[in-house]
Coordinates of C-alpha atoms in Angstrom, one line a residue:
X1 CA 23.6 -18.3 104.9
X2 CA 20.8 -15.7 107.2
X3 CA 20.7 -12.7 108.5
X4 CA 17.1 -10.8 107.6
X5 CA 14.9 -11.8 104.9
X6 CA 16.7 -12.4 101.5
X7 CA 15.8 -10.7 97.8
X8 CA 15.3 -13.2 95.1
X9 CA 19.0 -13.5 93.0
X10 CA 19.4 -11.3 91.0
X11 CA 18.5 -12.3 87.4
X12 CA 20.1 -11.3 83.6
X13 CA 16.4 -10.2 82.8
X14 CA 16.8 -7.4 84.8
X15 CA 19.1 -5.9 82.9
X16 CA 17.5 -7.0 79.4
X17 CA 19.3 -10.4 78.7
X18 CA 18.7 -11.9 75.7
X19 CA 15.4 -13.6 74.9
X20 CA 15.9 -16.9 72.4
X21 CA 14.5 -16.2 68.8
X22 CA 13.6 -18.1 66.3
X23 CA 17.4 -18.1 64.6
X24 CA 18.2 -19.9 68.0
X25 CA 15.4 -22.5 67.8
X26 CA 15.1 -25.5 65.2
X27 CA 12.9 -24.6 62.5
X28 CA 11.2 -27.9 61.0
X29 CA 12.7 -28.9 57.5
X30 CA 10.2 -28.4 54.5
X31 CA 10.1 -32.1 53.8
X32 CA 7.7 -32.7 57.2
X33 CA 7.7 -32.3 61.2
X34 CA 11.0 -32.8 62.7
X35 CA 11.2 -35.7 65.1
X36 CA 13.7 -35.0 68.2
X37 CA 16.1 -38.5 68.5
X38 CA 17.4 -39.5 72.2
X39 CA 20.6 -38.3 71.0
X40 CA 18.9 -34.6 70.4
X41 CA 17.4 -34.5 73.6
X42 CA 20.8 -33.1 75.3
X43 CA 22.7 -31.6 72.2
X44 CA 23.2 -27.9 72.3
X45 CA 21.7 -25.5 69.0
X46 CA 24.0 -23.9 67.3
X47 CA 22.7 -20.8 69.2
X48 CA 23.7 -22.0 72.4
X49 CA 26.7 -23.5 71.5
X50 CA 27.7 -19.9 69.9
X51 CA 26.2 -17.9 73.1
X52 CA 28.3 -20.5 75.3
X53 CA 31.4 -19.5 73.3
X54 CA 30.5 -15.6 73.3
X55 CA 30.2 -16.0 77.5
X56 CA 33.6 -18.1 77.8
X57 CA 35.4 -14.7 75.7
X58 CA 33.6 -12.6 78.2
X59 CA 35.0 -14.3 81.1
X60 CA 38.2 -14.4 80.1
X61 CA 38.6 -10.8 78.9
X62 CA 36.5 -9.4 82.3
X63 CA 39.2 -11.2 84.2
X64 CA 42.4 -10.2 82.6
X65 CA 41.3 -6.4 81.7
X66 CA 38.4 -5.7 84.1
X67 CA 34.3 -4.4 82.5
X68 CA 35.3 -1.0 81.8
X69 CA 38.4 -1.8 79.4
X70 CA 37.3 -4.2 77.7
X71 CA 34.5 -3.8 74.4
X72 CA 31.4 -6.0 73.1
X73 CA 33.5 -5.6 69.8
X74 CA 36.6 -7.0 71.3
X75 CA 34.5 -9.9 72.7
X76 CA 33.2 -10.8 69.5
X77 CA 36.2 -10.6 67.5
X78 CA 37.7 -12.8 70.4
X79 CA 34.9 -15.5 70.3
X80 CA 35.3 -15.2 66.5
X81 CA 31.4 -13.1 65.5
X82 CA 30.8 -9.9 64.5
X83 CA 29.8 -7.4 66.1
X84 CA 26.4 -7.6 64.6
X85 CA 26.5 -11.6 65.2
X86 CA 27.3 -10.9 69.5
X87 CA 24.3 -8.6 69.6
X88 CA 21.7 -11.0 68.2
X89 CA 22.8 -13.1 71.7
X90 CA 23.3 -10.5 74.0
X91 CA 21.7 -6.9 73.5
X92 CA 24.3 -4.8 75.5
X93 CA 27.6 -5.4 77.8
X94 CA 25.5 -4.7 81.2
X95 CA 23.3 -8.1 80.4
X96 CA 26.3 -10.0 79.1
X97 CA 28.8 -9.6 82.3
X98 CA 25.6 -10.6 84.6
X99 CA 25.4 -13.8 82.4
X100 CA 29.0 -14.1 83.1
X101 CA 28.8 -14.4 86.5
X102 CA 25.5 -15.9 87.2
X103 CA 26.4 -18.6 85.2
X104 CA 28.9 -20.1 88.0
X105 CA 26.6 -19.1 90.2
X106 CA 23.9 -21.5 89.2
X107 CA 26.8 -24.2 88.9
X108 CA 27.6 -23.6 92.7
X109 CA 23.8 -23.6 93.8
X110 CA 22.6 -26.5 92.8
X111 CA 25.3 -28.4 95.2
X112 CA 25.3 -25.8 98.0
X113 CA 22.4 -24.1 98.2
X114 CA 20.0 -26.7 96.6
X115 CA 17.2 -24.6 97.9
X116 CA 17.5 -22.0 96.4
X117 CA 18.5 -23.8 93.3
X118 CA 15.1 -25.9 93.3
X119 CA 13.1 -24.6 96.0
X120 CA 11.9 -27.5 98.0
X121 CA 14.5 -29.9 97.3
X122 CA 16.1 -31.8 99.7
X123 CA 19.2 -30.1 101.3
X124 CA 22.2 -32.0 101.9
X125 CA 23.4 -32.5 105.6
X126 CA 25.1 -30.0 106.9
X127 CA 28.5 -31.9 107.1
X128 CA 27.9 -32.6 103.9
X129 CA 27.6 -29.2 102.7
X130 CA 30.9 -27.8 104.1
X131 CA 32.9 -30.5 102.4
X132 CA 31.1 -29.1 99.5
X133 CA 32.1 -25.3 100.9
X134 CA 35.2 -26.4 100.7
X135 CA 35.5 -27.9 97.6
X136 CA 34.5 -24.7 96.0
X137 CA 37.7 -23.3 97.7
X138 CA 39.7 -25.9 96.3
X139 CA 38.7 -25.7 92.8
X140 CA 39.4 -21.8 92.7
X141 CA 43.1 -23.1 93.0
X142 CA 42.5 -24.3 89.6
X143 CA 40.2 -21.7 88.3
X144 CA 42.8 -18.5 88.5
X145 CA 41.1 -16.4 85.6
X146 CA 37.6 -16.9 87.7
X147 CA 39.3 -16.1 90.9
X148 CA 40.8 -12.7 88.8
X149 CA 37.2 -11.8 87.6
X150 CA 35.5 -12.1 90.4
X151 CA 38.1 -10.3 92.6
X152 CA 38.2 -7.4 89.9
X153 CA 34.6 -7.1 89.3
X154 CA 33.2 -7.2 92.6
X155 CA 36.2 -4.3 93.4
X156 CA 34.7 -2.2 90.3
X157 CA 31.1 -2.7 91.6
X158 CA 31.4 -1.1 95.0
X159 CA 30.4 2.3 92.3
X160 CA 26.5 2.3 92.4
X161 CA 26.9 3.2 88.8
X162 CA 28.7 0.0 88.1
X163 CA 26.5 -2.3 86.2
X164 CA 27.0 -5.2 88.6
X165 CA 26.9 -3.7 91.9
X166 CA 23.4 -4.5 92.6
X167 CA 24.6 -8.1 91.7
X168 CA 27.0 -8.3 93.7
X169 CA 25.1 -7.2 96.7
X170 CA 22.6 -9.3 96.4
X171 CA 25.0 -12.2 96.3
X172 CA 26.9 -11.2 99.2
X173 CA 23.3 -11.1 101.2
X174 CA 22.4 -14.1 99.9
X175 CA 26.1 -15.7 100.8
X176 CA 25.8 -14.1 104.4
X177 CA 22.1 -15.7 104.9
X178 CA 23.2 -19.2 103.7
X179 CA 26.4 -19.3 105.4
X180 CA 25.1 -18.3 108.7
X181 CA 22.3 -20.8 108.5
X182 CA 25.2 -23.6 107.7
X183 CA 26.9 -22.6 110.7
X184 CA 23.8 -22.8 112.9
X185 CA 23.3 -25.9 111.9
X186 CA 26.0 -27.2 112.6
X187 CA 26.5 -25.9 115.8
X188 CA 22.8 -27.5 116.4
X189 CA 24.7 -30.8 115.0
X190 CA 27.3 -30.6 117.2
X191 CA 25.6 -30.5 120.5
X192 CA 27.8 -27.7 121.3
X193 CA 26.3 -24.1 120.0
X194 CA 28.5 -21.9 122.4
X195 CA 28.4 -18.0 122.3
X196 CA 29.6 -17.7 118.4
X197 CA 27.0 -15.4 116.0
X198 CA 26.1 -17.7 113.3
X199 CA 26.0 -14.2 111.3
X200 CA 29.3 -13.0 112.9
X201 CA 31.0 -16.2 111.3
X202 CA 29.3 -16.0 108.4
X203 CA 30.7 -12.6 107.7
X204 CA 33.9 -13.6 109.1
X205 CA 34.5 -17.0 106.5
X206 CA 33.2 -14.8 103.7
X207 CA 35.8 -11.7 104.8
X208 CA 38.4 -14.5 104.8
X209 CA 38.0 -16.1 101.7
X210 CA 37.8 -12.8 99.5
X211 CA 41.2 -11.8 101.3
X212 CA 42.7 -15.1 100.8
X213 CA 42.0 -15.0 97.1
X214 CA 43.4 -11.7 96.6
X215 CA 46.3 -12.7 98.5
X216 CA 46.6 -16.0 96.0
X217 CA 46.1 -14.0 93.1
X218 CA 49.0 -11.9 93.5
X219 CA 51.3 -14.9 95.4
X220 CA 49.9 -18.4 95.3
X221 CA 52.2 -20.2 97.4
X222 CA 52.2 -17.5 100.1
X223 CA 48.1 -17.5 100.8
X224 CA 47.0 -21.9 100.6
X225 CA 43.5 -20.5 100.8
X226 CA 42.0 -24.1 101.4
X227 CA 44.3 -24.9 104.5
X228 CA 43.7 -21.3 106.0
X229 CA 39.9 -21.6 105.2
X230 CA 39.4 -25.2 107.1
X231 CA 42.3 -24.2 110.2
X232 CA 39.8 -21.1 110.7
X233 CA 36.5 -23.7 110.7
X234 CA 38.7 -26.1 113.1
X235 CA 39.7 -22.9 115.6
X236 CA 35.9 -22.7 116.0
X237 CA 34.9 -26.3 116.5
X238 CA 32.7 -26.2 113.2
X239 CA 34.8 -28.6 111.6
X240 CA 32.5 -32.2 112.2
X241 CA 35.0 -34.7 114.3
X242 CA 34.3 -37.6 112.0
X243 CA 32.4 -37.7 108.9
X244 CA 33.6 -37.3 104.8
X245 CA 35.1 -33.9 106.0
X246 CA 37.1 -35.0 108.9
X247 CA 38.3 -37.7 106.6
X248 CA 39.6 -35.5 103.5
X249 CA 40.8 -33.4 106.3
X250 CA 42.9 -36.0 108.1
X251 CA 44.0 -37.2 104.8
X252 CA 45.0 -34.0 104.2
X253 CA 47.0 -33.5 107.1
X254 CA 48.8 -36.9 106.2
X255 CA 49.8 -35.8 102.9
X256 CA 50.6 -32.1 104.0
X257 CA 52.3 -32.3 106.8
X258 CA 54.2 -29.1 108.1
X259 CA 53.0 -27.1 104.9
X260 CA 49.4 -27.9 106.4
X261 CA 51.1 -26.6 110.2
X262 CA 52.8 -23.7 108.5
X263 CA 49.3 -22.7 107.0
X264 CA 47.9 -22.4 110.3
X265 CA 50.2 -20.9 112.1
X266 CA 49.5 -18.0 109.1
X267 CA 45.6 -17.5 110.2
X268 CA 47.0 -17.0 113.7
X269 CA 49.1 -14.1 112.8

């Protein structure tokens, strides 16, 4: 997604995110060294299980009551810790909603921006990677209190004071830069660049899909945010003609029908 150079994303440390100690390691028994089995290898501590429960009480209370109303001590009681317990994880409130929202961030990276994920790994074609874009649009359908906190926070942080606006405009560079190398390449893919600004789109698709959210949050049948997201892609010929996203698409439009017609005739206004 590019439009200029790009910061590095934005990382909890910045704003003093917790540092593991040695209550969240394994400490070897008395009786001699411990020896890791395979089944070890990929089970959580007990630390991060309980720092995985504290961030899943964080999320949901962000998104229902926003960052400002809501209290460390009303996250712990929710993820069942004290006060005291919440703290050993997470220092302060600033470095815990960061966690919160990094932490899908780094989900979504590693399948659409592999590059920034793992620099120098390979990066998926770019047909490839809007079927992917477009999965993530999908699965916000089923992800409402996500949708809600990411809406609601990203609203709060337009303040400068607000502990995640530098997040969030970092994120929003990055999105822009990725997306608008996406749609260069696929215009280079297509044959067919034509007189669209990669960054223009880019700032158009992200623009949409915010709105469409909002929309969805407060009337989910009015605002299909997946058929209005790919009818905008197809009025621009970035949609590939054949390939895994032209086939969910026209299986899509077989199973849709007018609601899939209805949904584009609401992009057109």
């Amino acid at each position: 997604m590019s439009e200029g150079p790009v910061d590095a994303p934005y990382h909890p440390a910045e704003a003093g995110a917790h540092r593991p100690s040695e209550a969240d390691t394994h400490r070897p028994s008395k009786t001699g060294t411990h020896r890791p089995s395979k089944g070890d290898a990929h089970r959580p501590s007990k630390g991060e299980r309980t720092r995985a429960r504290i961030l899943d009480s964080a999320t949901e209370l962000f998104s229902r009551s926003g960052f400002h109303a809501v209290s460390l001590r009303d996250i712990a009681a929710h993820a069942g810790l004290t006060h005291a317990g919440l703290l050993h994880h997470f220092p302060g409130k600033d470095s815990l909603l960061i966690e919160v929202l990094e932490r899908r961030d780094r989900i979504d990276a590693r399948e659409l921006f592999p590059g920034i994920a793992r620099p120098g790994a390979p990066v998926p074609p770019p047909a490839e990677r809007l079927r992917l874009l477009i999965g993530v649009v999908a699965r916000n359908t089923r992800t409402p209190g996500l949708v809600a906190l990411y809406a609601k926070l990203s609203a709060e942080a337009t303040d400068p004071a607000h502990p995640a606006h530098r997040y969030f405009t970092r994120r929003y560079r990055l999105l822009r830069a990725e997306l608008s190398d996406l749609v260069r390449a696929l215009q280079d893919e297509s044959g067919h660049p034509g007189d669209l600004d990669p960054a223009v789109v880019a700032g158009q698709l992200l623009a949409l899909m915010d709105g469409l959210q909002t929309q969805w949050l407060l009337e989910p049948g009015a605002a299909p945010m997946e058929d209005l997201v790919r009818d905008f892609l197809d009025r621009l010929g970035l949609l590939p003609a054949d390939g895994p996203e032209a086939a969910d698409r026209s299986g899509e439009t077989d199973r849709s029908g007018e609601a899939a017609g209805a949904g584009a005739a609401g992009v057109s206004g």
